[in-house]
Coordinates of C-alpha atoms and ligand atoms in Angstrom, one line a residue:
X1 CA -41.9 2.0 16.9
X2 CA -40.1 2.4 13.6
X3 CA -36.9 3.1 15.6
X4 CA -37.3 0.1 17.6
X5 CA -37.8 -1.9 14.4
X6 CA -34.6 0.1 13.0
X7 CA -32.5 -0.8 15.9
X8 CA -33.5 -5.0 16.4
X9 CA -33.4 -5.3 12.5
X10 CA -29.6 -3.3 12.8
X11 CA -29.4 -6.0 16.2
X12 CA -30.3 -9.2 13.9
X13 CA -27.8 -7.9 10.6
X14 CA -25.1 -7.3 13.4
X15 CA -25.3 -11.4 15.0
X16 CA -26.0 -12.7 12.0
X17 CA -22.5 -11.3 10.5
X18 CA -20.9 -11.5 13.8
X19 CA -18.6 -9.0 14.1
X20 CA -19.9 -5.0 13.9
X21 CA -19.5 -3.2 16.6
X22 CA -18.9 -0.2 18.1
X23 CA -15.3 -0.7 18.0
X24 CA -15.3 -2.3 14.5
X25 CA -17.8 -0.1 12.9
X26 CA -18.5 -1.5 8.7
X27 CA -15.6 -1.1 6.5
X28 CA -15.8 -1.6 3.2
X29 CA -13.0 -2.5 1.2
X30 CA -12.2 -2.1 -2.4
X31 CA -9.5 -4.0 -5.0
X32 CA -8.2 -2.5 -8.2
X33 CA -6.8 -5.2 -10.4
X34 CA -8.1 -7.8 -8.5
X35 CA -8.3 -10.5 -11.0
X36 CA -4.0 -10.0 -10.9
X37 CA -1.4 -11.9 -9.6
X38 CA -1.0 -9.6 -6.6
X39 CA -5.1 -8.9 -6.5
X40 CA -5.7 -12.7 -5.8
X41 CA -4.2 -13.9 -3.0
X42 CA -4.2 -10.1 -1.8
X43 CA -8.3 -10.5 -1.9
X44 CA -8.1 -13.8 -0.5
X45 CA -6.2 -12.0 2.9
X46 CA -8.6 -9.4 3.0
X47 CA -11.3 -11.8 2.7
X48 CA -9.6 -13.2 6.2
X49 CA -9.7 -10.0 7.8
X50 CA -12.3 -9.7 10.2
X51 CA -12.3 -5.9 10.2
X52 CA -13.4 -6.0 6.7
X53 CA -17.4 -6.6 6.2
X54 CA -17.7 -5.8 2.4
X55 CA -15.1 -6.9 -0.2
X56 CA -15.7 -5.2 -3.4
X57 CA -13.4 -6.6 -6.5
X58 CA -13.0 -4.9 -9.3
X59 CA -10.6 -5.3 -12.6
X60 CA -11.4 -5.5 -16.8
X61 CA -11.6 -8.9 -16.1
X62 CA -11.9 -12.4 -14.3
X63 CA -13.2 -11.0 -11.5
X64 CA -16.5 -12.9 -11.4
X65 CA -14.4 -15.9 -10.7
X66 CA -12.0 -14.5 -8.5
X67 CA -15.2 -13.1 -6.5
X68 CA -17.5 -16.5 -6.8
X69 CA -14.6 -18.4 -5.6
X70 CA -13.2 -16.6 -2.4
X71 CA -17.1 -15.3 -1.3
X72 CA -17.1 -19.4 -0.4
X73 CA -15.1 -18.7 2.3
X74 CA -16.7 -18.5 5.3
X75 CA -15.4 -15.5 6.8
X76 CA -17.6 -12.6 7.7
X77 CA -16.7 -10.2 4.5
X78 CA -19.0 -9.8 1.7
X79 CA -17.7 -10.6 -1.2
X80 CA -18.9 -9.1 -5.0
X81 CA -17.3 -8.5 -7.9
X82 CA -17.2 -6.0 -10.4
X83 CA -16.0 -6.2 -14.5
X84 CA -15.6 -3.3 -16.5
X85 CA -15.7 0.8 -16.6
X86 CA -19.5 0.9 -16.3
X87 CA -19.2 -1.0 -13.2
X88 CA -16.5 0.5 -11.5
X89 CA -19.0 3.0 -9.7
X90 CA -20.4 0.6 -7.8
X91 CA -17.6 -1.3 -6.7
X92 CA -16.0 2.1 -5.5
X93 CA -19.0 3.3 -3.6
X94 CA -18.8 3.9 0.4
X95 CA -14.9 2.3 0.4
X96 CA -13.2 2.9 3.6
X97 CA -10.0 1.7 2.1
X98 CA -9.2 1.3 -1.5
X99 CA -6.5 -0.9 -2.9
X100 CA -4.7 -0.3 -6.1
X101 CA -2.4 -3.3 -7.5
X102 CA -3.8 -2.9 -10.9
X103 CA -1.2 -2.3 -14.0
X104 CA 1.8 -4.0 -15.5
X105 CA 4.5 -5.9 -14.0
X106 CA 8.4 -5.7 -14.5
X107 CA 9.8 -8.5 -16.9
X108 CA 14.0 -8.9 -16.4
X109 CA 15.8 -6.3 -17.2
X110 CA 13.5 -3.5 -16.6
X111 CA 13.5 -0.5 -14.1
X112 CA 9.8 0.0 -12.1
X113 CA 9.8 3.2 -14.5
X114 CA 9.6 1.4 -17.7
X115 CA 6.0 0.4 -16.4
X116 CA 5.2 4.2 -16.3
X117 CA 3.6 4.4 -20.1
X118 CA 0.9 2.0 -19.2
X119 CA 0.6 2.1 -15.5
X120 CA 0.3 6.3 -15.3
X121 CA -2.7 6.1 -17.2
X122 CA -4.3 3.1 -15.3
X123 CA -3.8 5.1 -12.1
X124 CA -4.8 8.3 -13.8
X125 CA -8.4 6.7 -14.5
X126 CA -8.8 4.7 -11.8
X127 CA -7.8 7.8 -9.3
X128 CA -10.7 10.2 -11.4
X129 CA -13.0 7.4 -10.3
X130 CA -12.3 7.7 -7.0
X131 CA -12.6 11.1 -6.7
X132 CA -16.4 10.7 -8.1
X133 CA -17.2 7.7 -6.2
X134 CA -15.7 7.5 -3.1
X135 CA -13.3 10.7 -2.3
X136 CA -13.2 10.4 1.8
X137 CA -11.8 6.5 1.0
X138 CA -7.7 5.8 2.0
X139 CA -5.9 5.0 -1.2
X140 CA -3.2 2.4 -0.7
X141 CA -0.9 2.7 -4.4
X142 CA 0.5 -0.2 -5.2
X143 CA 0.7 0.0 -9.0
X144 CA 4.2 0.9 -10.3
X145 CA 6.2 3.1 -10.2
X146 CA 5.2 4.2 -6.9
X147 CA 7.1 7.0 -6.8
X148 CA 5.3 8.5 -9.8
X149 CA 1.7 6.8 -9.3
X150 CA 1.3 8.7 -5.7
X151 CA 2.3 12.0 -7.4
X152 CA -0.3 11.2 -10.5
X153 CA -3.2 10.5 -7.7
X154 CA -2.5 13.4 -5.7
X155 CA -3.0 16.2 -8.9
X156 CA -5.8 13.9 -10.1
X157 CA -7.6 14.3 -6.6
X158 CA -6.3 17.8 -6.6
X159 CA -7.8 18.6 -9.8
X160 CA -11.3 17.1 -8.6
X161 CA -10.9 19.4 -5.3
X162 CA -10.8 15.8 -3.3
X163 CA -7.2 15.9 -2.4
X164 CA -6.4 15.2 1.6
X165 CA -2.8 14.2 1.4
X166 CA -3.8 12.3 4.8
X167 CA -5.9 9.8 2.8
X168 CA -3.1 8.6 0.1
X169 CA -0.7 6.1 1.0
X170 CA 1.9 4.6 -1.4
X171 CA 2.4 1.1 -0.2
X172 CA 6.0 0.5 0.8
X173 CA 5.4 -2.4 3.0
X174 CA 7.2 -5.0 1.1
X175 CA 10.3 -3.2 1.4
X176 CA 10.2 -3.5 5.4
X177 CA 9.2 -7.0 5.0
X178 CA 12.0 -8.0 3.0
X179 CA 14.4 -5.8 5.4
X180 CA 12.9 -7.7 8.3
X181 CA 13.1 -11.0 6.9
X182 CA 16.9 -10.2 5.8
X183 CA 18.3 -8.5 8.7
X184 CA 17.0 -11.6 11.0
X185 CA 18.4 -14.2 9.1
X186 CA 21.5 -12.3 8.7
X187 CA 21.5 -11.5 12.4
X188 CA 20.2 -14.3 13.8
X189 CA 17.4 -12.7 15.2
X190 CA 13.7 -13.7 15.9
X191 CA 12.2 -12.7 12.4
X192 CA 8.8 -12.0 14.2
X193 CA 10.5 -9.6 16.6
X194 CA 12.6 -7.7 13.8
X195 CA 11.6 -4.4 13.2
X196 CA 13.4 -2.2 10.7
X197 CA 12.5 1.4 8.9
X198 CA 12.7 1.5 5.6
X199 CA 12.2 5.4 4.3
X200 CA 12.5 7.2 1.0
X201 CA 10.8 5.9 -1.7
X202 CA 10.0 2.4 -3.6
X203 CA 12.7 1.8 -6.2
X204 CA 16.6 0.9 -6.2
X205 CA 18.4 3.6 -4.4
X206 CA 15.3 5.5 -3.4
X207 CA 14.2 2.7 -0.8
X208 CA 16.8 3.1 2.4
X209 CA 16.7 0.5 5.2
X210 CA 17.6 2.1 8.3
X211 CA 19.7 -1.0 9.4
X212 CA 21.0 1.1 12.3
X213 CA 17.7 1.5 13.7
X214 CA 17.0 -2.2 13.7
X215 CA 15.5 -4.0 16.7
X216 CA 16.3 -6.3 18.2
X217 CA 19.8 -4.4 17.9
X218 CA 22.9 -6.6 16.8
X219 CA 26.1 -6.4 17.4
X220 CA 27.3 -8.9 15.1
X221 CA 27.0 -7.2 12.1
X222 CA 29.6 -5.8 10.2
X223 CA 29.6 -3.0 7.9
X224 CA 30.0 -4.8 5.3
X225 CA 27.4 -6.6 6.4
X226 CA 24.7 -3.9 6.5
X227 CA 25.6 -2.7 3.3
X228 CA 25.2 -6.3 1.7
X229 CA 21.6 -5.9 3.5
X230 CA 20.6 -2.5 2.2
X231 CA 21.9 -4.3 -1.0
X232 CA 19.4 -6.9 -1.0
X233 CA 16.8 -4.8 0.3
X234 CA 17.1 -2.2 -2.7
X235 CA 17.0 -5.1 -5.0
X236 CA 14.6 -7.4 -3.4
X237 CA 12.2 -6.7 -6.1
X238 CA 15.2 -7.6 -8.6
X239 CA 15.4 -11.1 -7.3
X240 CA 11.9 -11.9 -7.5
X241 CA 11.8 -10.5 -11.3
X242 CA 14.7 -12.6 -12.1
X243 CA 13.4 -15.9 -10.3
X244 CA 10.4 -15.3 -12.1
X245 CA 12.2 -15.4 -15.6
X246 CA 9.5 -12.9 -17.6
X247 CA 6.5 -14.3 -15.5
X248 CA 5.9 -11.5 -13.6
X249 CA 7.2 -9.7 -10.2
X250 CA 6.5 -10.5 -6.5
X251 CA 3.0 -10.9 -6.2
X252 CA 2.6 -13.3 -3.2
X253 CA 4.6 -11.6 -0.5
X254 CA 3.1 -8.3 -1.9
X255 CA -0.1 -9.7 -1.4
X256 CA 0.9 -10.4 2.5
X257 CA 2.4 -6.8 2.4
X258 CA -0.7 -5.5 1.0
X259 CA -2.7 -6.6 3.4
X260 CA -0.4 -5.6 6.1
X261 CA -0.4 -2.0 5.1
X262 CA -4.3 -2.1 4.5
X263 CA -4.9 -4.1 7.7
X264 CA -3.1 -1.0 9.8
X265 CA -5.0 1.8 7.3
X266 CA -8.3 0.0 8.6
X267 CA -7.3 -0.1 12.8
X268 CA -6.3 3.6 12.3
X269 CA -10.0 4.6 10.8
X270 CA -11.3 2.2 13.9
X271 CA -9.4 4.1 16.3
X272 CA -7.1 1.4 17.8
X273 CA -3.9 3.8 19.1
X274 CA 0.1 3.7 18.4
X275 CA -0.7 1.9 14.6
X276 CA 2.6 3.2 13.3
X277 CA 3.9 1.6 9.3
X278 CA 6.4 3.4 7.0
X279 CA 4.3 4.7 3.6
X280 CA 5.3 7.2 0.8
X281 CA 2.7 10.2 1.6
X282 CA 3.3 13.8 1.6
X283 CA 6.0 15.3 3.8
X284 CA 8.1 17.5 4.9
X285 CA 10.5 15.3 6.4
X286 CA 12.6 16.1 3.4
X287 CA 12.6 18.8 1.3
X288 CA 11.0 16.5 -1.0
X289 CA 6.9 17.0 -1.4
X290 CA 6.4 12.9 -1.1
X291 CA 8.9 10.5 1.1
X292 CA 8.5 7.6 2.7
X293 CA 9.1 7.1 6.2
X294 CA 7.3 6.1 9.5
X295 CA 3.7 7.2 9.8
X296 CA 1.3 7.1 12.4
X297 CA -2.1 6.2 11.1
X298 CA -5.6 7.3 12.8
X299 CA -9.3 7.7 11.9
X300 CA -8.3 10.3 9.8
X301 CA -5.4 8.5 7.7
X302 CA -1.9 9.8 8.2
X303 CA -2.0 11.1 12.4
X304 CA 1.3 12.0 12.1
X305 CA 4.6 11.8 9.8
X306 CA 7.5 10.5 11.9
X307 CA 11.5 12.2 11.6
X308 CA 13.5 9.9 9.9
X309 CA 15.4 9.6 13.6
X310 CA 19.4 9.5 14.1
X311 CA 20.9 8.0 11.0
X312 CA 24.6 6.2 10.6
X313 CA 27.0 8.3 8.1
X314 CA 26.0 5.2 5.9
X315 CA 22.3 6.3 5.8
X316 CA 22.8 9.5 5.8
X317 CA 25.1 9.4 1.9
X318 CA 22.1 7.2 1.2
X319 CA 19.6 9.8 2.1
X320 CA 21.7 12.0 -0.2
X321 CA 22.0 9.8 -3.1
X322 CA 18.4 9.1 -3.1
X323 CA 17.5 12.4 -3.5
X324 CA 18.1 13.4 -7.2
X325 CA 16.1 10.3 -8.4
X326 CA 13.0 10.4 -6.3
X327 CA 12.7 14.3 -6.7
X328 CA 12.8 13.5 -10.9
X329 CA 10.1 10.5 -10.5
X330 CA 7.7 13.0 -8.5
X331 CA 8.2 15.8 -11.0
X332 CA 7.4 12.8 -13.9
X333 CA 4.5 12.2 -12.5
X334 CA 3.4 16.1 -11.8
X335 CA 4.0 16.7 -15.0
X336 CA 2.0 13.4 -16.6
X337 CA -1.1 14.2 -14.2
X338 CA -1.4 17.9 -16.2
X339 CA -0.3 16.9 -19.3
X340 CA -3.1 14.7 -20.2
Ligands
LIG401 P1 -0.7 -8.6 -13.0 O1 -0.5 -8.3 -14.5 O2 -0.7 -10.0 -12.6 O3 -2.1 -8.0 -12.5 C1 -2.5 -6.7 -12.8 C2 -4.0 -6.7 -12.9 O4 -4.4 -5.3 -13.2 C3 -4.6 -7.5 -14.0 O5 -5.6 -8.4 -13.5 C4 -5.2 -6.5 -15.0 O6 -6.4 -7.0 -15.7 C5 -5.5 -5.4 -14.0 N1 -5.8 -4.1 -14.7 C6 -5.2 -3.6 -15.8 N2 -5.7 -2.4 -16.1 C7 -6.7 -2.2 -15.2 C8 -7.6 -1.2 -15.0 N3 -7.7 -0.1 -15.8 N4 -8.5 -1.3 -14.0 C9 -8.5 -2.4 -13.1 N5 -7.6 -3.4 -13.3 C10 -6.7 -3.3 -14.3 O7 0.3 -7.7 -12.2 P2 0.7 -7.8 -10.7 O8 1.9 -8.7 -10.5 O9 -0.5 -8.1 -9.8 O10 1.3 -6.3 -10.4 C11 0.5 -5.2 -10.4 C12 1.2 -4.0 -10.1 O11 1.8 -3.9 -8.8 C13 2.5 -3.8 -11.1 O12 2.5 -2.4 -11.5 C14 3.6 -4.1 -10.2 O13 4.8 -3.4 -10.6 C15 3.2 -3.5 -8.9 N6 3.9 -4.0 -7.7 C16 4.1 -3.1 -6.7 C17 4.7 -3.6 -5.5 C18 5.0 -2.6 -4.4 O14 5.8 -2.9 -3.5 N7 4.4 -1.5 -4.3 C19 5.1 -4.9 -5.4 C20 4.8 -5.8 -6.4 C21 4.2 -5.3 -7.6
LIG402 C1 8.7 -5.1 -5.8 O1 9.4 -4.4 -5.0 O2 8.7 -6.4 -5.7 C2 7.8 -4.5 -6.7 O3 8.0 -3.1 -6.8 C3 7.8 -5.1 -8.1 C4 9.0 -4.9 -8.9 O4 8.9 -4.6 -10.1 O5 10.1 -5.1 -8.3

């Protein structure tokens, strides 16, 4: 009799939130620096996410009103929100996925690695938490510099014996975004059917647009042309700083990239099949221990890390150049994870 109870009371939660199934088992979602100018509007799109049936929002502060206002919406999510260290248990517990946009932004004039002072230990803290509270969830990095933030999380979760290098993503979403975006307007393309790898890692020369890959293909492009595009890609994050004039970096279209990347980590964990995104993770498409490149997610995380493909003699000098500086970011962050 109990089970029967059990099973209609499960029957009743599941109509009256609409949307659990089989399929779409519950997912709970957390957001690290949600009170931020990414963490807003990236809460607001996971709030819109039907595959998302808890929304836990956590930062030191303003995230009652950032959790007040979007649990209004009437989406199927739950919405709470959590303030403080002594709360950050809770907000972590049983996350599927976990978010991270939570740390300083780039004014003009500096490099993603000036933020490292401040951000390395934001990640450091906030990765030991996970560890404790919720070390099965998918970590999507988007605190900078990426290429030294997933190098800090991975010794922290190593350290706590958590570590599954299929579970820790650093988000390079916004560079494919902007690489699709560019390369169709430059091409004349269909933006929504533009597809475009971008591999390596997430600053200046590190990130590499594989224009030659580039569907629909063009043949209208010069050279010159694609290197004006990897341009722009590389320094997309540039042009937002500078538009901003000290007010911050891209935090809107990283918000749509954010929940891009975390919409694809959550239809991996559900099973759906061929969910494929490029992602800094660990590799050995390189020789490099981290690179970013395409990945095949699953229920597991990471299903597979895709070969970088054929690449033009122009990619493949950027492949080389990139080298030197993403392996010195890793090692920087190696080395901050053990040192402190
Ligand atoms: P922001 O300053 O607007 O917001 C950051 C938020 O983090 C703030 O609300 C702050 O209170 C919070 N925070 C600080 N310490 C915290 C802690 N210990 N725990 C929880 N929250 C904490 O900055 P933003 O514009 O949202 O950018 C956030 C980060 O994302 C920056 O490091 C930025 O460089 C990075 N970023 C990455 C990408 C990418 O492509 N990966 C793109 C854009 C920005
Ligand atoms: C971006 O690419 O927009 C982010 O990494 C933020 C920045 O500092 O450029």
């Amino acid at each position: 009799r109990s089970s029967l109870l059990k099973s209609t009371s499960e029957l009743l939660r599941r109509s009256r939130r609409g949307y659990a199934s089989s399929a779409n088992p519950e997912r709970k979602v957390a957001i690290l620096g949600a009170a931020g100018g990414i963490g807003q509007p990236l809460s607001l799109l996971m709030k819109l996410n039907p595959l998302v049936s808890s929304l836990s929002l956590y930062d030191i502060a303003g995230t009652p009103g950032v959790a007040a206002d979007v649990s209004h919406i009437n989406s199927p999510a739950l919405v709470k929100g959590f303030m403080g260290d002594d709360q950050l248990g809770e907000a972590l517990e049983g996350s599927d996925v976990v978010i991270i946009p939570a740390g300083v932004p780039r004014k003009p004039g500096m490099t993603r690695d000036d933020l490292f002072n401040i951000n390395a230990g934001i990640v450091k803290a906030l990765c030991t938490a996970i560890a404790k509270h919720c070390p099965n969830a998918l970590v999507n990095m988007i605190s900078n510099p990426v290429n030294s933030t997933v190098p800090i999380a991975a010794e922290v979760f190593k350290k706590a014996g958590t570590y599954d290098e299929k579970k820790l993503f650093g988000v390079t979403t916004l560079d494919v975004v902007r690489a699709k975006t560019f390369y169709a307007g430059k091409a004349g393309v269909p933006v929504t059917d533009v597809n475009v790898p971008v591999v390596g890692g997430h600053a200046g020369i590190t990130i590499l647009p594989l224009f030659s890959q580039a569907t629909p293909a063009s043949n209208s492009l010069s050279q010159q042309d694609i290197e004006a595009l990897t341009k722009r890609t590389q320094d997309g994050g540039t042009e937002v700083v500078e538009a901003k004039a000290g007010k911050g970096s891209a935090t809107l279209s990283m918000a749509y990239a954010g929940a891009v990347f975390a919409d694809a980590c959550l239809k991996g964990l559900n099973g759906v099949p061929d969910i494929v995104e490029c992602s800094f993770v660990q590799s050995t498409v390189t020789e490099l221990p981290f690179f970013a490149s395409k990945v095949r997610l699953g229920k597991n995380g990471v299903e597979e890390v895709l070969g970088l493909g054929e690449l033009s003699d122009f990619e493949k000098k950027g492949l080389e150049n990139l080298k030197g500086e993403l392996k010195s970011s890793i090692e920087k962050g190696v080395k901050f994870a053990h040192g402190n």
